[in-house]
CSV table of C-alpha atoms and ligand atoms in Angstrom, one decimal:
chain,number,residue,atom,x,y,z
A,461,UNK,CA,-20.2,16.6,11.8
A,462,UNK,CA,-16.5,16.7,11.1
A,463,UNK,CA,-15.5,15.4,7.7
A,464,UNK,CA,-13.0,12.7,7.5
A,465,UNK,CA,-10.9,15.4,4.8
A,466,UNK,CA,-10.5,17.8,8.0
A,467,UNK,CA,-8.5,15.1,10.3
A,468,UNK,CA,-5.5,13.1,9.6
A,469,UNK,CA,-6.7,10.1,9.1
A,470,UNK,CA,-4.5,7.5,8.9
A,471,UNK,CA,-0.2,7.4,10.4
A,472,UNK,CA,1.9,5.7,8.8
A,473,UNK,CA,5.8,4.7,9.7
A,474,UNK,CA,8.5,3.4,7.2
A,475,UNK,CA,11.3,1.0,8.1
A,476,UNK,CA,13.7,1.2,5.3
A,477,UNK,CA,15.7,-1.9,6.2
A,478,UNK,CA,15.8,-5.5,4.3
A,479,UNK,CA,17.1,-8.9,4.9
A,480,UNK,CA,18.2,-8.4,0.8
A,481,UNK,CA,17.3,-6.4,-2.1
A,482,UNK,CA,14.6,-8.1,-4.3
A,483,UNK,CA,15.7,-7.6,-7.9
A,484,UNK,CA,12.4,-5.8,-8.8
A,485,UNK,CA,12.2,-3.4,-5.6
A,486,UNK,CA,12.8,0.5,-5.9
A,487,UNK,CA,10.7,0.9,-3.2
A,488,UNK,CA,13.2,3.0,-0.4
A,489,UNK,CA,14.3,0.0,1.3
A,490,UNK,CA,18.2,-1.0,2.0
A,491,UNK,CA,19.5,-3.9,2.8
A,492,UNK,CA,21.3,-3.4,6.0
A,493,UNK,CA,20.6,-6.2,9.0
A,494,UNK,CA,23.0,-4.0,11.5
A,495,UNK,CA,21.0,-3.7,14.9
A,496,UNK,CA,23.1,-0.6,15.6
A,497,UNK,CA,21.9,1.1,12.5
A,498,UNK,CA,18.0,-0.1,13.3
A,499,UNK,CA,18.3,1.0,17.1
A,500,UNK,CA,19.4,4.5,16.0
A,501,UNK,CA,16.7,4.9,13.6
A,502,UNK,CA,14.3,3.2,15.6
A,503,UNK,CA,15.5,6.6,18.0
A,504,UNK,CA,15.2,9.0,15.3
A,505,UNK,CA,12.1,8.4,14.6
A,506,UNK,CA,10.5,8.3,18.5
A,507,UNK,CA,12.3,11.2,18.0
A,508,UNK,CA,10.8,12.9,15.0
A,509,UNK,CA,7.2,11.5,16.5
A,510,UNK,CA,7.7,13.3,19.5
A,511,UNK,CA,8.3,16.5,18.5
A,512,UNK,CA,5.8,16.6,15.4
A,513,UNK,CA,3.0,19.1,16.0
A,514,UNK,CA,0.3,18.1,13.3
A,515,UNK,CA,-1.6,20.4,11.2
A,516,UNK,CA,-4.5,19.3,11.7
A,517,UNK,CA,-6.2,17.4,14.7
A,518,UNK,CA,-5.8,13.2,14.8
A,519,UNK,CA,-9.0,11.4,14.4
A,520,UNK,CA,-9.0,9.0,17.4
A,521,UNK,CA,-10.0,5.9,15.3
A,522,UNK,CA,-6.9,6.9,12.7
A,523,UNK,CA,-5.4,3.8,11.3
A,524,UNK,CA,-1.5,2.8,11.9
A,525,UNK,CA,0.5,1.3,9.3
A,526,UNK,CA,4.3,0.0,9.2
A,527,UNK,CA,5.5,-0.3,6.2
A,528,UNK,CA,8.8,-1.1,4.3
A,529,UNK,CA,10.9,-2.5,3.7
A,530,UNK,CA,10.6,-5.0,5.7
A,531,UNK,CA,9.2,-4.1,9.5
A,532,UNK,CA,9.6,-7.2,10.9
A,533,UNK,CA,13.3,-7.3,10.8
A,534,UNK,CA,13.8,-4.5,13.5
A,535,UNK,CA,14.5,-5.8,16.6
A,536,UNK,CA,11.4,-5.7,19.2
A,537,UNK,CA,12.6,-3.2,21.6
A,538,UNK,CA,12.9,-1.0,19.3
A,539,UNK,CA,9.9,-2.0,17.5
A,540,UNK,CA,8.5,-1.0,20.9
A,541,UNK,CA,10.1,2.4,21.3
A,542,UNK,CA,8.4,3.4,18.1
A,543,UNK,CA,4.9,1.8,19.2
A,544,UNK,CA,5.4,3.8,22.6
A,545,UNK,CA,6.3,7.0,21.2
A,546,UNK,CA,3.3,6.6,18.9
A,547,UNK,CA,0.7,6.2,21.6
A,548,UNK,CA,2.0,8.6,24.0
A,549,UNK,CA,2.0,11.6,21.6
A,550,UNK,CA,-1.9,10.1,21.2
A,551,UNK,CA,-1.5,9.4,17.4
A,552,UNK,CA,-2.3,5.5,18.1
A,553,UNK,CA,-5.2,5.8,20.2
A,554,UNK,CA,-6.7,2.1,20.8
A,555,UNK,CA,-8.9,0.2,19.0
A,556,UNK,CA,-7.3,1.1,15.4
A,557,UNK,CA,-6.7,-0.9,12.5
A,558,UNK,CA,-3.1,-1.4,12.6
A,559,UNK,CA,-1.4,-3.6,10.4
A,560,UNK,CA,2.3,-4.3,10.3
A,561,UNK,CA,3.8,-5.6,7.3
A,562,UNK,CA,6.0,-8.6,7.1
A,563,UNK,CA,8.1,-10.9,5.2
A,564,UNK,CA,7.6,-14.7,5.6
A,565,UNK,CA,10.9,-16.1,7.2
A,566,UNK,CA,11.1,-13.1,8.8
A,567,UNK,CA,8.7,-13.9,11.4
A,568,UNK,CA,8.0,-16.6,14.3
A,569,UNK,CA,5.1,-17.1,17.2
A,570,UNK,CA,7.1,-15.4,19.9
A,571,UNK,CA,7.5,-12.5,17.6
A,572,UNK,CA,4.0,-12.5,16.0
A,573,UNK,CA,2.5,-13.1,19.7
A,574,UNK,CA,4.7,-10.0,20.8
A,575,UNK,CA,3.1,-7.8,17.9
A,576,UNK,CA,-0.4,-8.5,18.7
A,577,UNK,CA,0.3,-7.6,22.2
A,578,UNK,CA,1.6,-4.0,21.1
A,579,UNK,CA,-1.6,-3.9,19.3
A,580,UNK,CA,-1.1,-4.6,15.5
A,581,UNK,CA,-4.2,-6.4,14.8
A,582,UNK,CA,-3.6,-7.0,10.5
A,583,UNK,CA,-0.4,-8.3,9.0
A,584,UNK,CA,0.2,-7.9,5.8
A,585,UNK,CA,2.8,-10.5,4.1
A,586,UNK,CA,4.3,-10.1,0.8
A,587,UNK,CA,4.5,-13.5,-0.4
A,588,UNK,CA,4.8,-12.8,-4.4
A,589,UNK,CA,5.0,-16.3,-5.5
A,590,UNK,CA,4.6,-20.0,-4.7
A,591,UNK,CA,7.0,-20.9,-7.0
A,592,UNK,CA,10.4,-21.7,-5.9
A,593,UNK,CA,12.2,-20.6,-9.3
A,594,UNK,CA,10.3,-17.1,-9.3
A,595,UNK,CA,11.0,-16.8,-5.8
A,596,UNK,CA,14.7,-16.8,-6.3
A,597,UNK,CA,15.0,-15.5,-9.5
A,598,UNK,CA,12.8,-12.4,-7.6
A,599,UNK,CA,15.8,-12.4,-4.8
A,600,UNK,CA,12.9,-13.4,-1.9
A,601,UNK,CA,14.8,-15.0,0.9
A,602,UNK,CA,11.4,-17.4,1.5
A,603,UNK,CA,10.1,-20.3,0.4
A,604,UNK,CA,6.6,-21.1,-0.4
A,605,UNK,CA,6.5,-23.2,2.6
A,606,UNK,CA,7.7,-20.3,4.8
A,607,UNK,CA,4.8,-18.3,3.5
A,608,UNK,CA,2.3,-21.3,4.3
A,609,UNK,CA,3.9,-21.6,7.8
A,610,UNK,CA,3.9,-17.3,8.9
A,611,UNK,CA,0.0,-17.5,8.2
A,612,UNK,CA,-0.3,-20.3,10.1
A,613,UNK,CA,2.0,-18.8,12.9
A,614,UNK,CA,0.2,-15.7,12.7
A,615,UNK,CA,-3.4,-17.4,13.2
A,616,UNK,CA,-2.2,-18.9,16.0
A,617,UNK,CA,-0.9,-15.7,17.3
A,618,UNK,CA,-4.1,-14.0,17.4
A,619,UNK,CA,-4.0,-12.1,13.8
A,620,UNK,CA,-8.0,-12.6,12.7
A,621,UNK,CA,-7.0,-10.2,9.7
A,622,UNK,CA,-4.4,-11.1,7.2
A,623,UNK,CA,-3.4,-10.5,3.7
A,624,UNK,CA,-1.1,-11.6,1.0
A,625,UNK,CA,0.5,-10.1,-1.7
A,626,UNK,CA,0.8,-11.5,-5.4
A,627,UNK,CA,3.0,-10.6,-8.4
A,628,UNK,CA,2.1,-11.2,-11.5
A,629,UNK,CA,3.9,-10.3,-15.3
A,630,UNK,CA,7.3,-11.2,-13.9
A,631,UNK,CA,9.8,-13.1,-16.0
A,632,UNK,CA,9.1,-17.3,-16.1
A,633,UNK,CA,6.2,-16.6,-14.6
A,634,UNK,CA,3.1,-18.7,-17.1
A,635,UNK,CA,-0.8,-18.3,-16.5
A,636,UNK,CA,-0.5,-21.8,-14.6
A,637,UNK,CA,2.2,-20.8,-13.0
A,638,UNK,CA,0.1,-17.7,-11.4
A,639,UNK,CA,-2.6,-20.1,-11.1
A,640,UNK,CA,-0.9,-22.5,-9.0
A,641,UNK,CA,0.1,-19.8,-6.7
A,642,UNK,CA,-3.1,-18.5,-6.4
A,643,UNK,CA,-4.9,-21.6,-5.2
A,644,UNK,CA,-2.1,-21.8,-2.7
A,645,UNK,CA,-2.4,-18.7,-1.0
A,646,UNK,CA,-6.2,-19.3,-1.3
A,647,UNK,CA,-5.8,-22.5,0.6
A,648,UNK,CA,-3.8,-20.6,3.2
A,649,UNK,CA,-7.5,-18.8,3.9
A,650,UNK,CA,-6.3,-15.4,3.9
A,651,UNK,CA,-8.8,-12.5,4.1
A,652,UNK,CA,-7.7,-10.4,1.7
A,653,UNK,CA,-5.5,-10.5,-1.2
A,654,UNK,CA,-3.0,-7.8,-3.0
A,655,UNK,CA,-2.0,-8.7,-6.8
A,656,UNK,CA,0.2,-6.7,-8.4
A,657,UNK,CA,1.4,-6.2,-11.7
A,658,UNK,CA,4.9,-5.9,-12.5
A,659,UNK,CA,6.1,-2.7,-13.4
A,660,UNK,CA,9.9,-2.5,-14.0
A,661,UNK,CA,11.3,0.2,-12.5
A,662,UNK,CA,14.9,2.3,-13.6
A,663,UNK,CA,18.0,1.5,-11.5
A,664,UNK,CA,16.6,-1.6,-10.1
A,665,UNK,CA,18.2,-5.4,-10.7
A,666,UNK,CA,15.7,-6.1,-13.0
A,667,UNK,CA,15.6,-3.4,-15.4
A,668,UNK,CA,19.2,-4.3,-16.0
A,669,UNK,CA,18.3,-7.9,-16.5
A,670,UNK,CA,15.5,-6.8,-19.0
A,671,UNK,CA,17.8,-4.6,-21.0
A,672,UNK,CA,20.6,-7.4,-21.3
A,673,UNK,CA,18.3,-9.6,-22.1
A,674,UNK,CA,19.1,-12.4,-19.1
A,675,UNK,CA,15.6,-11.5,-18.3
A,676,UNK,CA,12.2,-11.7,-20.4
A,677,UNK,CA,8.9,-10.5,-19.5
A,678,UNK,CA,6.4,-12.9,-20.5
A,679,UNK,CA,4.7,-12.0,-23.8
A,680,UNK,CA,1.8,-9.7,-23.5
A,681,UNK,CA,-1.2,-12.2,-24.3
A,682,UNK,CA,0.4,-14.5,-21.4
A,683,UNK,CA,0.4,-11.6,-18.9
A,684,UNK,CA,-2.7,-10.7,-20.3
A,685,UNK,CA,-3.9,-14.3,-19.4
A,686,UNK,CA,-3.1,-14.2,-15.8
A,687,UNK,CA,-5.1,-10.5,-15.2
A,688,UNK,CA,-8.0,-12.3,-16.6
A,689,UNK,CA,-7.9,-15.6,-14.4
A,690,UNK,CA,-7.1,-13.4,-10.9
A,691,UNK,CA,-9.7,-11.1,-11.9
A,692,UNK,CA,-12.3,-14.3,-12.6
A,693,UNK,CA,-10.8,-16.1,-9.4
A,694,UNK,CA,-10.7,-14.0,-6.9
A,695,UNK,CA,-14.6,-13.1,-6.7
A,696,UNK,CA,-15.2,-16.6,-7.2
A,697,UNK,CA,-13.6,-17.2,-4.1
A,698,UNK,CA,-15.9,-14.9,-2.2
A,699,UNK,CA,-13.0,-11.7,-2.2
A,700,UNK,CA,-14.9,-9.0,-4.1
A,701,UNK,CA,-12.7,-6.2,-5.7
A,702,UNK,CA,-12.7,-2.9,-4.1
A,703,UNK,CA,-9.6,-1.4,-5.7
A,704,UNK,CA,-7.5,-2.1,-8.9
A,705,UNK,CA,-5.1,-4.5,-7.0
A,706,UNK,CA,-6.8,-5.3,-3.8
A,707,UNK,CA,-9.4,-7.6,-2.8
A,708,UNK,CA,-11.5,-8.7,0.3
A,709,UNK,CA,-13.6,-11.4,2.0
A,710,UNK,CA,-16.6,-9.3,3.7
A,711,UNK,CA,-15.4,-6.3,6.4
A,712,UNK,CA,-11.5,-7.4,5.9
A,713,UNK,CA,-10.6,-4.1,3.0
A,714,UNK,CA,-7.4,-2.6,4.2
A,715,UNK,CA,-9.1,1.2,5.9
A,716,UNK,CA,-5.7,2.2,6.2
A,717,UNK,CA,-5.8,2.5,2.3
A,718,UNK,CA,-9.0,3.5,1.9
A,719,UNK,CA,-7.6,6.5,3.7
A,720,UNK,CA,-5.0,7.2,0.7
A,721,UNK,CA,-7.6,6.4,-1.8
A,722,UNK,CA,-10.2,8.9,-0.4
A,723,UNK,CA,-7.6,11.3,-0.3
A,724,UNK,CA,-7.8,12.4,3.6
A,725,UNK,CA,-4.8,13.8,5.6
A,726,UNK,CA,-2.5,11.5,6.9
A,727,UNK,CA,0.7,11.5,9.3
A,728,UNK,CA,4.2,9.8,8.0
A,729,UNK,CA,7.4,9.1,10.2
A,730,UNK,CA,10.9,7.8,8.5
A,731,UNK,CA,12.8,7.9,6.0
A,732,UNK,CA,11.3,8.9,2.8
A,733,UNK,CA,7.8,9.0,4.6
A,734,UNK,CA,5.4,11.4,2.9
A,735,UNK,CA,2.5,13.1,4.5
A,736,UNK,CA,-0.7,15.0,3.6
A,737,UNK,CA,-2.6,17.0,5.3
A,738,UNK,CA,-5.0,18.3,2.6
A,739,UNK,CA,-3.1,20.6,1.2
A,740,UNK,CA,0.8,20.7,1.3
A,741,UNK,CA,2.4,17.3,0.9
A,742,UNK,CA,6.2,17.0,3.1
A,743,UNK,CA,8.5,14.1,1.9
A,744,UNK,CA,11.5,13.4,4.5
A,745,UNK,CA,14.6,12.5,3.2
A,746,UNK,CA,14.8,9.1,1.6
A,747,UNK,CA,18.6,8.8,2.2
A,748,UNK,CA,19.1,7.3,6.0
A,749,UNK,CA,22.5,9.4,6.8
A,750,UNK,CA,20.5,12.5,5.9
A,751,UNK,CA,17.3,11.0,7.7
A,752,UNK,CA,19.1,10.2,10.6
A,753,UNK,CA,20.9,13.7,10.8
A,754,UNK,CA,17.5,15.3,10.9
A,755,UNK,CA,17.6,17.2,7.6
A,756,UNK,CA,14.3,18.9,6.9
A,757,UNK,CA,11.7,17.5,4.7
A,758,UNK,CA,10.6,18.8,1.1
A,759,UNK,CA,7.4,20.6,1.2
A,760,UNK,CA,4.9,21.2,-1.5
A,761,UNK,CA,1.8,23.2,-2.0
A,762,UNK,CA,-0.3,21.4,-4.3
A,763,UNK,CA,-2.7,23.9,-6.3
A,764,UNK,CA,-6.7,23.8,-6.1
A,765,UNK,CA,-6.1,21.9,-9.3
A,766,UNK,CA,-4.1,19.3,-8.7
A,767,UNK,CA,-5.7,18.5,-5.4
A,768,UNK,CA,-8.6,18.4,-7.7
A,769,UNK,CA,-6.9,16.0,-10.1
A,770,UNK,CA,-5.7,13.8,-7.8
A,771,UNK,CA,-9.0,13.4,-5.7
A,772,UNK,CA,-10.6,11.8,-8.7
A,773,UNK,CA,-7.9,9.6,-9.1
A,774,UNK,CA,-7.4,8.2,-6.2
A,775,UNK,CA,-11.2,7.8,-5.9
A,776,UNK,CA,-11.7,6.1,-9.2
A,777,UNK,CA,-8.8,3.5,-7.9
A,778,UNK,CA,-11.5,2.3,-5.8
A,779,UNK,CA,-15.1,0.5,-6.8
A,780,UNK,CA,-17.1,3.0,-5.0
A,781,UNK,CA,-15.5,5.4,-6.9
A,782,UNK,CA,-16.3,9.2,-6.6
A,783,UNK,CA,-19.0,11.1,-5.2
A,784,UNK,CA,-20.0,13.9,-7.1
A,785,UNK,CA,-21.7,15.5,-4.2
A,786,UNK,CA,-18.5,15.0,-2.1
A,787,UNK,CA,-17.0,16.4,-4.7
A,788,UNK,CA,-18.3,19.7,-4.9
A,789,UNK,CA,-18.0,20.1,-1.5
A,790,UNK,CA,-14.2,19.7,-1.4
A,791,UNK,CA,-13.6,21.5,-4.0
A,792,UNK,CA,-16.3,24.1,-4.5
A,793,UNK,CA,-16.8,23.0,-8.4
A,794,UNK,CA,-19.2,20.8,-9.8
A,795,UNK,CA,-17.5,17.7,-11.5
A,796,UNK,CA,-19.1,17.6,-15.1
A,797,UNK,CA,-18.5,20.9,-16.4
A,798,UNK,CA,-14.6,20.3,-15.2
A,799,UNK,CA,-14.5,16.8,-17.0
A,800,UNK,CA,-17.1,16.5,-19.4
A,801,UNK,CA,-14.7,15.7,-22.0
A,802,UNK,CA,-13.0,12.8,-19.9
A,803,UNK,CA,-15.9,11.4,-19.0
A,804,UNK,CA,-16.9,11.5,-22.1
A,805,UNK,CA,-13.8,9.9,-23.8
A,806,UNK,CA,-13.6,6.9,-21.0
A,807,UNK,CA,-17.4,6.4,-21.4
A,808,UNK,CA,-17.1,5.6,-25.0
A,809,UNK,CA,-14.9,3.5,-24.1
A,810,UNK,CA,-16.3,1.4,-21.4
A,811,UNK,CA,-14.2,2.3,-18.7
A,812,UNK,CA,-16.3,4.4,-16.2
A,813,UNK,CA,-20.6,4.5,-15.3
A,814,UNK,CA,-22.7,6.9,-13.3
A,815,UNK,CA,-24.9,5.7,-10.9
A,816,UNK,CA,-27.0,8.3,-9.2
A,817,UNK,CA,-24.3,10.2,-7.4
A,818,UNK,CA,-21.1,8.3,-7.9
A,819,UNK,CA,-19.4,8.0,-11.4
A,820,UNK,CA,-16.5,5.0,-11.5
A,821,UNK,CA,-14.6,2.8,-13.3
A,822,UNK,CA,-16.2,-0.6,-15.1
A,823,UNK,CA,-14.3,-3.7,-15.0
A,824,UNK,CA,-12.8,-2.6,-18.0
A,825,UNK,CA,-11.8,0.7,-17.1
A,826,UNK,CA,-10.1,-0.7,-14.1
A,827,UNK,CA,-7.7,-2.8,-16.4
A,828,UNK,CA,-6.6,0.3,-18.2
A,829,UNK,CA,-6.7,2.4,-15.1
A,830,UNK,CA,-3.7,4.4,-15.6
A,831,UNK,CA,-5.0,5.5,-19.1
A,832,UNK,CA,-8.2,6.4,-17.9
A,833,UNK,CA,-6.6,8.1,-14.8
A,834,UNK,CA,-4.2,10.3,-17.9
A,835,UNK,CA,-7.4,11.7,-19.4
A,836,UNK,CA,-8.7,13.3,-16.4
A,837,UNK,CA,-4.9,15.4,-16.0
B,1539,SF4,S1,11.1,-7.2,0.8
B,1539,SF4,FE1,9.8,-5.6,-0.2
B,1539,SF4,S2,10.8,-3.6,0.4
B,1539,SF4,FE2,12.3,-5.2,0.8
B,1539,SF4,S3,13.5,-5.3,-1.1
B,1539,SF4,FE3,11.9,-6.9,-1.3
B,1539,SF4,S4,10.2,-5.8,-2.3
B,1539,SF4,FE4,11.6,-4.2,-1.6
């Protein structure tokens, strides 16, 4: 039987563009609302789908993902070219997952009811906060009660599978604060639920804030606070944790990410899209005039050890963890006589279990993931 690590897996397509910058955002996202601009990338990258001939062969039940930016600001013809260029070169072959990701004000019925007809069955809506002072002082151009009303829109539309994404750490933000927001976007009955906490990253709004000091994280046990109470209230809620920030009500986990997280081959279109297809990784340019021009992505071998490397840590990102079978036969090495040590230094720990053939991380481990991640490099 073919193994899911021999097909791409998964396609995904970024739309750089965003109604406005948010203050934390370094993600490759601009905030240009030109329709010119979006029609000509929406034609580069037909383009660019067109005339890619993949590695590998494109697993019919592959999953499709838009991501941004913000997707649902480019206008729906060309939302369509892209969709249509997609499906005829047989990379979205129907029924997929395929979520699109949105921004609430962003969106109305017409609009939602025109995506599920091009067949995006998940929507993913980054909502952050229900606060109307974080939501500003974050630069989002909703309000809570836009987020409230695109979930409702969307249900009405047809989306049976929808998720929301949370921030926490940011600065003003309290425990009750994070609490509050929370039991709103629980109330909304989502299906699966994204929390994030903040990282701030160089060069963006934020960082600048934080280093003039017209911004303050919240102190450490108050951050700390608000992990504990998402990480009590979630599963209480009936969304069980199956990776460090994601969590779902039964059958609604996002497979496009499991995808990343098991570390198969998957397809990227746009600008500073990145694609793997087991063993070289290509990144397109992430500037949209050299994008748009057609300049040639970077390519990179990635050694038998760092594929290693980074297939147990993108496994142990998730619950289920990593197979040790699996392992060995990706990588033709057994996994305790690689990592012994590491295992051994997160086991003291707390932070990572074996159970019959899967080792990964505890509860506590998955709090300080990235440390446990550093001593398996
Ligand atoms: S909407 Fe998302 S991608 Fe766009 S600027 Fe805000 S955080 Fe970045």
């Amino acid at each position: 039987m073919a193994k899911p690590w021999e097909s791409y897996q998964a396609v995904y397509v970024h739309i750089p563009f965003c109604v406005h910058k948010c203050a934390y955002c370094d993600f490759a996202s601009y905030q240009i609302y030109n329709e010119h601009i979006m029609s000509d990338y929406a034609r580069r990258l037909a383009e660019e789908i067109s005339a890619c001939t993949p590695a590998l062969p494109v697993s019919p039940h592959a999953t499709v993902y838009f991501g941004g930016g913000t997707p649902s600001v480019l206008p729906l013809d060309a939302m369509e070219a892209v969709v249509t260029a997609l499906k005829e070169r047989g990379f979205w072959q129907q029924p997929a997952e395929a979520t699109l990701e949105a921004n609430p004000g962003t969106v109305d019925l017409d609009k939602l009811q025109f995506y599920r007809q091009l067949g995006f069955d998940r929507l993913s809506l980054g909502i952050q906060s229900f606060q109307p002072a974080e939501l500003a002082s974050m630069g989002r151009v909703h309000t809570a009660e836009d987020a409230e009303a695109a979930i409702a829109l969307a249900r009405e539309a047809g989306f049976r599978r929808i998720s929301g994404d949370l921030i926490y750490g940011y600065p003003g933000q309290t425990a009750a604060s994070v609490r509050d927001s929370l039991e709103r976007l629980l109330q909304t009955g989502v299906d699966h639920v994204s929390v994030y906490g903040l990282t701030v990253e160089e060069g963006t709004l934020l960082a600048k804030q934080v280093r003039e000091g017209t911004a303050a994280l919240p102190p450490e046990d108050e951050t700390g606070a608000m992990y504990d109470f998402l990480m009590e209230a979630l599963p209480q809620a009936g969304y069980q944790r199956y990776e460090i920030s994601n969590f779902a009500r039964p059958g609604q986990a996002s497979r496009h990410n499991q995808v990343y997280w098991h570390y198969d081959p998957y397809l990227a279109f746009g600008a500073a899209a990145c694609r793997f297809d087991g063993i070289c990784r290509e990144t397109n340019p992430r500037n949209l005039t050299a994008y748009l021009r057609g300049e040639a992505p970077e390519r990179e071998e990635l050694s038998p050890e760092i594929r290693r490397e980074e297939l147990v840590f993108m496994s142990l990102r998730t619950a289920k963890g990593l197979s040790l079978a699996e392992f060995r036969q990706r990588t033709g090495s057994s996994f305790f006589p690689l990592y012994k040590e590491a295992f051994a230094a997160c086991a003291e720990r707390g932070w990572i279990a074996r159970e019959g053939d899967r080792i990964h991380l505890t509860e506590r481990g998955m709090q300080y993931g990235n440390l446990a991640f550093e001593e398996f490099l």
